[in-house]
GROMACS .gro file of N, CA and C in nm:
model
  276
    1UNK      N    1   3.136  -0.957  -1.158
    1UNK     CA    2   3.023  -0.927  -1.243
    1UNK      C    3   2.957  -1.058  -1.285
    2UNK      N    4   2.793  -1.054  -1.267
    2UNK     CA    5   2.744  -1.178  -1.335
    2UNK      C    6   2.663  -1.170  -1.431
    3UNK      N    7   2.659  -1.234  -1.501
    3UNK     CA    8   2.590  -1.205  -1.661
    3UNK      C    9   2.462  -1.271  -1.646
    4UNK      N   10   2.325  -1.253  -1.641
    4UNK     CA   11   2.221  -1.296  -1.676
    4UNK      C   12   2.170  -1.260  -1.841
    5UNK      N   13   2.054  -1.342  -1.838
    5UNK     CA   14   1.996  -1.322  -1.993
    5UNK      C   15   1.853  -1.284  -1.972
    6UNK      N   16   1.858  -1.149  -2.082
    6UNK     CA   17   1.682  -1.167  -2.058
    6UNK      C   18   1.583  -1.258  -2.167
    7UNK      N   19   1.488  -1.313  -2.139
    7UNK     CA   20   1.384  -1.396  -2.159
    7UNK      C   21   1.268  -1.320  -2.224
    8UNK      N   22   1.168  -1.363  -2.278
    8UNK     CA   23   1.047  -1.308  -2.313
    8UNK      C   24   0.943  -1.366  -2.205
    9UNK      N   25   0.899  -1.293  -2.168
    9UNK     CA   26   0.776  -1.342  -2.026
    9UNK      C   27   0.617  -1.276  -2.062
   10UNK      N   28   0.529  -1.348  -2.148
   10UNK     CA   29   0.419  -1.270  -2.229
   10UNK      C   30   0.415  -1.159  -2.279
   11UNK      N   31   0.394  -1.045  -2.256
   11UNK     CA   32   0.412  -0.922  -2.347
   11UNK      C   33   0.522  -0.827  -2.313
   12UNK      N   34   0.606  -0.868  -2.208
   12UNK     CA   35   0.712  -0.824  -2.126
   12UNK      C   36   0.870  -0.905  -2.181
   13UNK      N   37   1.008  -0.879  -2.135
   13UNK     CA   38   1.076  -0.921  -2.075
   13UNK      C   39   1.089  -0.936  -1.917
   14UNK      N   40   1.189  -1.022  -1.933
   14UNK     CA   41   1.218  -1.070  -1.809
   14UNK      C   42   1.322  -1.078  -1.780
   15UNK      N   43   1.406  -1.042  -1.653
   15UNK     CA   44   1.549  -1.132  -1.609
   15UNK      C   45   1.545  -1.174  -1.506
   16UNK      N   46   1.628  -1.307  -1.467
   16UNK     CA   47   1.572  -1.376  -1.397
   16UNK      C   48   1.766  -1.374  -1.329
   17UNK      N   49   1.731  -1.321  -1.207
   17UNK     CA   50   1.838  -1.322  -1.080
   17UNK      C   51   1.910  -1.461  -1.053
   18UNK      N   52   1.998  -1.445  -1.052
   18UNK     CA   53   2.090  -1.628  -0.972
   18UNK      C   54   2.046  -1.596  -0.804
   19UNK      N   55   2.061  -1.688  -0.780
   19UNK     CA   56   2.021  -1.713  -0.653
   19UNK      C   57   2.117  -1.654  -0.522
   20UNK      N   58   2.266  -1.655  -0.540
   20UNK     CA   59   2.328  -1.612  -0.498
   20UNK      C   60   2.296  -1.471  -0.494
   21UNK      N   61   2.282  -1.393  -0.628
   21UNK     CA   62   2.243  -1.236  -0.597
   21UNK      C   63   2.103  -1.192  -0.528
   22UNK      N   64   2.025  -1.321  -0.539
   22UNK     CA   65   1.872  -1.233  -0.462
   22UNK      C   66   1.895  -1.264  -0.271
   23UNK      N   67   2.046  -1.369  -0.267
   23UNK     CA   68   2.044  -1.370  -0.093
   23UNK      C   69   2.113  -1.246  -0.086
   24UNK      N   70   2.219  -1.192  -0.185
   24UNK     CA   71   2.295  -1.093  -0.118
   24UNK      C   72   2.244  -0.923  -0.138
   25UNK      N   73   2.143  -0.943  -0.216
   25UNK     CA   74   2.081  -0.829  -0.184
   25UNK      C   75   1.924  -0.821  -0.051
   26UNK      N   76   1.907  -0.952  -0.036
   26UNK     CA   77   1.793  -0.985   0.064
   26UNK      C   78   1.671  -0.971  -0.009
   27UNK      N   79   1.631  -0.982  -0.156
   27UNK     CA   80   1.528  -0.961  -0.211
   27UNK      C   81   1.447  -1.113  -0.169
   28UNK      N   82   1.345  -1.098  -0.161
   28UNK     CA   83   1.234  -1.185  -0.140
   28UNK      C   84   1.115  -1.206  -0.272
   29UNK      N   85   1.080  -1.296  -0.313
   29UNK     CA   86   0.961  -1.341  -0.466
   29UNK      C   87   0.842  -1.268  -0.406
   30UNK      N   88   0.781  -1.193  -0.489
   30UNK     CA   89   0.705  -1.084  -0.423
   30UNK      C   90   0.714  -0.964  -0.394
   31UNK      N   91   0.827  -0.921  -0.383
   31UNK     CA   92   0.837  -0.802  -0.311
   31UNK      C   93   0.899  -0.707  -0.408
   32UNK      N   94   0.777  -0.598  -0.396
   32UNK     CA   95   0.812  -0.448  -0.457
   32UNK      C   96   0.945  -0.371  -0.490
   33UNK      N   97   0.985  -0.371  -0.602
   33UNK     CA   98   1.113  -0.273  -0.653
   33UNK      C   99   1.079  -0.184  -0.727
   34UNK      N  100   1.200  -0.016  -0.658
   34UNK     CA  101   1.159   0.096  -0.741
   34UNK      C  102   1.274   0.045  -0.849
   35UNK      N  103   1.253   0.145  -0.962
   35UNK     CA  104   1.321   0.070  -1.078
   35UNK      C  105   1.381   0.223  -1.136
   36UNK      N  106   1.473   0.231  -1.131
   36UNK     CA  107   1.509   0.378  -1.175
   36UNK      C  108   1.644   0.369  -1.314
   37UNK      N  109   1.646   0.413  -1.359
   37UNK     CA  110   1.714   0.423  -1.479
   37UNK      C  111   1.798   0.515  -1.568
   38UNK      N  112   1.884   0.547  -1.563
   38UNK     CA  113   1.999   0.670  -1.636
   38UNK      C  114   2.093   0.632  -1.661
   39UNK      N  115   2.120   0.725  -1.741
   39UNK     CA  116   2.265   0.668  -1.842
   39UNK      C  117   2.300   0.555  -1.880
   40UNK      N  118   2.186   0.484  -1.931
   40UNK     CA  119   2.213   0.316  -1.950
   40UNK      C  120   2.225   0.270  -1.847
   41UNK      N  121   2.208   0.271  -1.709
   41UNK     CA  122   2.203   0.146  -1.604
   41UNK      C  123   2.122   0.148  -1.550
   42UNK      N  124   2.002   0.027  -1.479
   42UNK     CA  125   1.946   0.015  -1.414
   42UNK      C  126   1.954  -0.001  -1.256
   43UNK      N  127   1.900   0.084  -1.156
   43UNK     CA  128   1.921   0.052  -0.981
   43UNK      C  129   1.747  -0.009  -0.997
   44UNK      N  130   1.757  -0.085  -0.922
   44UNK     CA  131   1.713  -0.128  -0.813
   44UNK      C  132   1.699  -0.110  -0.707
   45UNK      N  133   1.566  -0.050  -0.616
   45UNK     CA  134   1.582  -0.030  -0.466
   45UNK      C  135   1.442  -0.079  -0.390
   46UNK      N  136   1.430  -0.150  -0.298
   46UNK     CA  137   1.323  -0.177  -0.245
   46UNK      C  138   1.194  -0.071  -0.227
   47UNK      N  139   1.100  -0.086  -0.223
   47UNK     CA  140   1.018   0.023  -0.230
   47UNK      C  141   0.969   0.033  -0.129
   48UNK      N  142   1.002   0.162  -0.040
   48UNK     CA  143   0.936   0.213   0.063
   48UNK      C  144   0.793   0.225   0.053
   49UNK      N  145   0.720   0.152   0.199
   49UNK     CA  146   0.580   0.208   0.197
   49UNK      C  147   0.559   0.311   0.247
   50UNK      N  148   0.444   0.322   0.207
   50UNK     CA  149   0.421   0.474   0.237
   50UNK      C  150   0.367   0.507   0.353
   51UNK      N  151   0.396   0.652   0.351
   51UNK     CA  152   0.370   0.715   0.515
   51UNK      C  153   0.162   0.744   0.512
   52UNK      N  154   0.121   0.662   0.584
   52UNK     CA  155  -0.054   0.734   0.529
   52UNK      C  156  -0.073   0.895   0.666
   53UNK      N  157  -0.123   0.925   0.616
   53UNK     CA  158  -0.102   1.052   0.674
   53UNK      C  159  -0.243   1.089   0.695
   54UNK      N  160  -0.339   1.158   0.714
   54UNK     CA  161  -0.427   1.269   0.712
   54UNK      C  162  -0.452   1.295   0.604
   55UNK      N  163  -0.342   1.415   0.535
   55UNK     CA  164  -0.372   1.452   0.435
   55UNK      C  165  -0.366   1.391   0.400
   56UNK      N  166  -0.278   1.256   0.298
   56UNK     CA  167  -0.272   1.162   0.199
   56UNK      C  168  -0.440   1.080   0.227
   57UNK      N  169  -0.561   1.095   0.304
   57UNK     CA  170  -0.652   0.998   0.302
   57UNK      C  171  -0.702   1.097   0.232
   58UNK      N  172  -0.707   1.288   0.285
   58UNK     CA  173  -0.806   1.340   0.209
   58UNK      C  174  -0.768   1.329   0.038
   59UNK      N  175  -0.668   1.340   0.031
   59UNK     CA  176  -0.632   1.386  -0.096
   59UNK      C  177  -0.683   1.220  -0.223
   60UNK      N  178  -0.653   1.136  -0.142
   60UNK     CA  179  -0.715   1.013  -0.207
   60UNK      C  180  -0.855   1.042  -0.208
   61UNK      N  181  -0.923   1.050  -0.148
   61UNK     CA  182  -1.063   1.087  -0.156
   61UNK      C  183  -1.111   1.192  -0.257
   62UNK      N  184  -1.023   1.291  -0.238
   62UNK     CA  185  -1.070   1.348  -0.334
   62UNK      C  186  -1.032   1.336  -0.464
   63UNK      N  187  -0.927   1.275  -0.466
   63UNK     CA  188  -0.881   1.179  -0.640
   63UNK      C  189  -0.981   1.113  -0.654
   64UNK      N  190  -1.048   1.031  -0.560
   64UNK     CA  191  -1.127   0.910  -0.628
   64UNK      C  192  -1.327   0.945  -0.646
   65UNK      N  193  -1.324   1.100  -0.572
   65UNK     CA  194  -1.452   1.125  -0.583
   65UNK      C  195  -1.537   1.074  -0.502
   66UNK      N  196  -1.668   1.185  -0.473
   66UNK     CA  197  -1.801   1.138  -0.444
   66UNK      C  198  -1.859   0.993  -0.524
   67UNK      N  199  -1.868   0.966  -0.637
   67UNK     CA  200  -1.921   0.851  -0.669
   67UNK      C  201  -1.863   0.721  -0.618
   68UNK      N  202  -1.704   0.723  -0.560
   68UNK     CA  203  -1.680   0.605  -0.550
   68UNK      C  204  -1.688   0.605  -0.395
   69UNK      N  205  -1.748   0.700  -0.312
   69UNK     CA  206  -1.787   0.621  -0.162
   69UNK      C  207  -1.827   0.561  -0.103
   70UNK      N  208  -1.810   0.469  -0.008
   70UNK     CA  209  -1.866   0.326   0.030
   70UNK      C  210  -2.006   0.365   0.099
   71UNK      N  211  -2.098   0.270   0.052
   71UNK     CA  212  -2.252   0.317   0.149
   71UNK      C  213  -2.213   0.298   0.272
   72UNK      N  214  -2.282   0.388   0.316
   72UNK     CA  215  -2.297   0.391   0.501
   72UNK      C  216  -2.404   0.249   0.515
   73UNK      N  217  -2.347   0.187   0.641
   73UNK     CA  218  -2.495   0.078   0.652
   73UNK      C  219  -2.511   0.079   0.832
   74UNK      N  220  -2.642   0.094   0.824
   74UNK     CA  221  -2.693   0.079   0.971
   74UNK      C  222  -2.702  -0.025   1.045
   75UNK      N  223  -2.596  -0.029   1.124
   75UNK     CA  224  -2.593  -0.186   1.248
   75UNK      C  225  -2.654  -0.175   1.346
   76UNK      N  226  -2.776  -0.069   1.346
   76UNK     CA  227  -2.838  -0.058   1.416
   76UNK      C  228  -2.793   0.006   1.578
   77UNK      N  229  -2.903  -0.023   1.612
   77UNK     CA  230  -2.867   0.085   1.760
   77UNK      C  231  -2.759  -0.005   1.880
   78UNK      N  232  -2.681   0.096   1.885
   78UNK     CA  233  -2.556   0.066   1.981
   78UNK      C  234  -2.590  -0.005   2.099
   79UNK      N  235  -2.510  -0.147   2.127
   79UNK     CA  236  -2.518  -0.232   2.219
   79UNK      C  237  -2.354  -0.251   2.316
   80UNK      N  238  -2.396  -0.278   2.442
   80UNK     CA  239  -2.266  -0.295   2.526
   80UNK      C  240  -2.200  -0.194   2.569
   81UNK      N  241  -2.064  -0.216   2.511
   81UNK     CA  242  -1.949  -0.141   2.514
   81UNK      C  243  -1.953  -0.045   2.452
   82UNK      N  244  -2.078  -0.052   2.340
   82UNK     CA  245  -2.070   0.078   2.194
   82UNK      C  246  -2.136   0.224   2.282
   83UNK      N  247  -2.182   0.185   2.379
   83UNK     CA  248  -2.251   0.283   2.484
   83UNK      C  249  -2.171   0.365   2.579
   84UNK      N  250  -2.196   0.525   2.481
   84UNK     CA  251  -2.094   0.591   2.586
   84UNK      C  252  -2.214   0.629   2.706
   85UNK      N  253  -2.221   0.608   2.822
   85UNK     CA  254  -2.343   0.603   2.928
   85UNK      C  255  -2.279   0.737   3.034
   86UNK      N  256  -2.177   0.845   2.934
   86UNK     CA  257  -2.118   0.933   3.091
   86UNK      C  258  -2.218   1.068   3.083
   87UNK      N  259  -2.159   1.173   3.137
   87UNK     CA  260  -2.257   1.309   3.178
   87UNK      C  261  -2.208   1.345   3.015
   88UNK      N  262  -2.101   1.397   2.974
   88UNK     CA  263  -2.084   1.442   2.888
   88UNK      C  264  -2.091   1.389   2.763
   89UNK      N  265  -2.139   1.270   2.704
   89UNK     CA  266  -2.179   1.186   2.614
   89UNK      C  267  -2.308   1.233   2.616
   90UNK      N  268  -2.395   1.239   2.718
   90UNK     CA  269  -2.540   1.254   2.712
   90UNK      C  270  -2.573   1.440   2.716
   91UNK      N  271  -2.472   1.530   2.709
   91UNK     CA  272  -2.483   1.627   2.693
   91UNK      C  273  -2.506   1.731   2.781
   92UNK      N  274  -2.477   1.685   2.919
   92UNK     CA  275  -2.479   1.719   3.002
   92UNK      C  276  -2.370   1.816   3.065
   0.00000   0.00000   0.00000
């Protein structure tokens, strides 16, 4: 067992890991922890990213609303490669 101390870190605490425990859990400065908590002890677990899905884009969208959609902007008329030139592109 190793004993750390917590600190005051602006409107927060803080505890600050020995070095030995952030190699043996593989934690990296930066990186996301879920933080879960019962019966008086704290886990720690890296935080999975998330799966983006389909639904998860509509459903963000529709959390965040019509007002916050990005303007459409016109790059103007399709050059090169942007040209689908087959029978069935042209509607044929």
């Amino acid at each position: 067992m190793t004993s750390v101390a917590a600190s005051k870190w602006g409107n927060s605490t803080a505890i600050r890991l020995p070095k030995a425990v952030v190699k043996q859990l593989g934690i990296t400065p930066g990186q996301k922890l879920e933080m879960t908590v019962a019966n008086g002890a704290v886990t720690f677990m890296p935080e999975q990213p998330k799966k983006i899905t389909l639904e998860w884009i509509v459903s963000e969208m529709m959390r965040l609303g019509l007002e916050n959609e990005p303007e459409s902007v016109d790059w103007g008329p399709d050059r090169g490669d942007e040209i689908i030139a087959d029978k069935y592109s042209r509607g044929r």
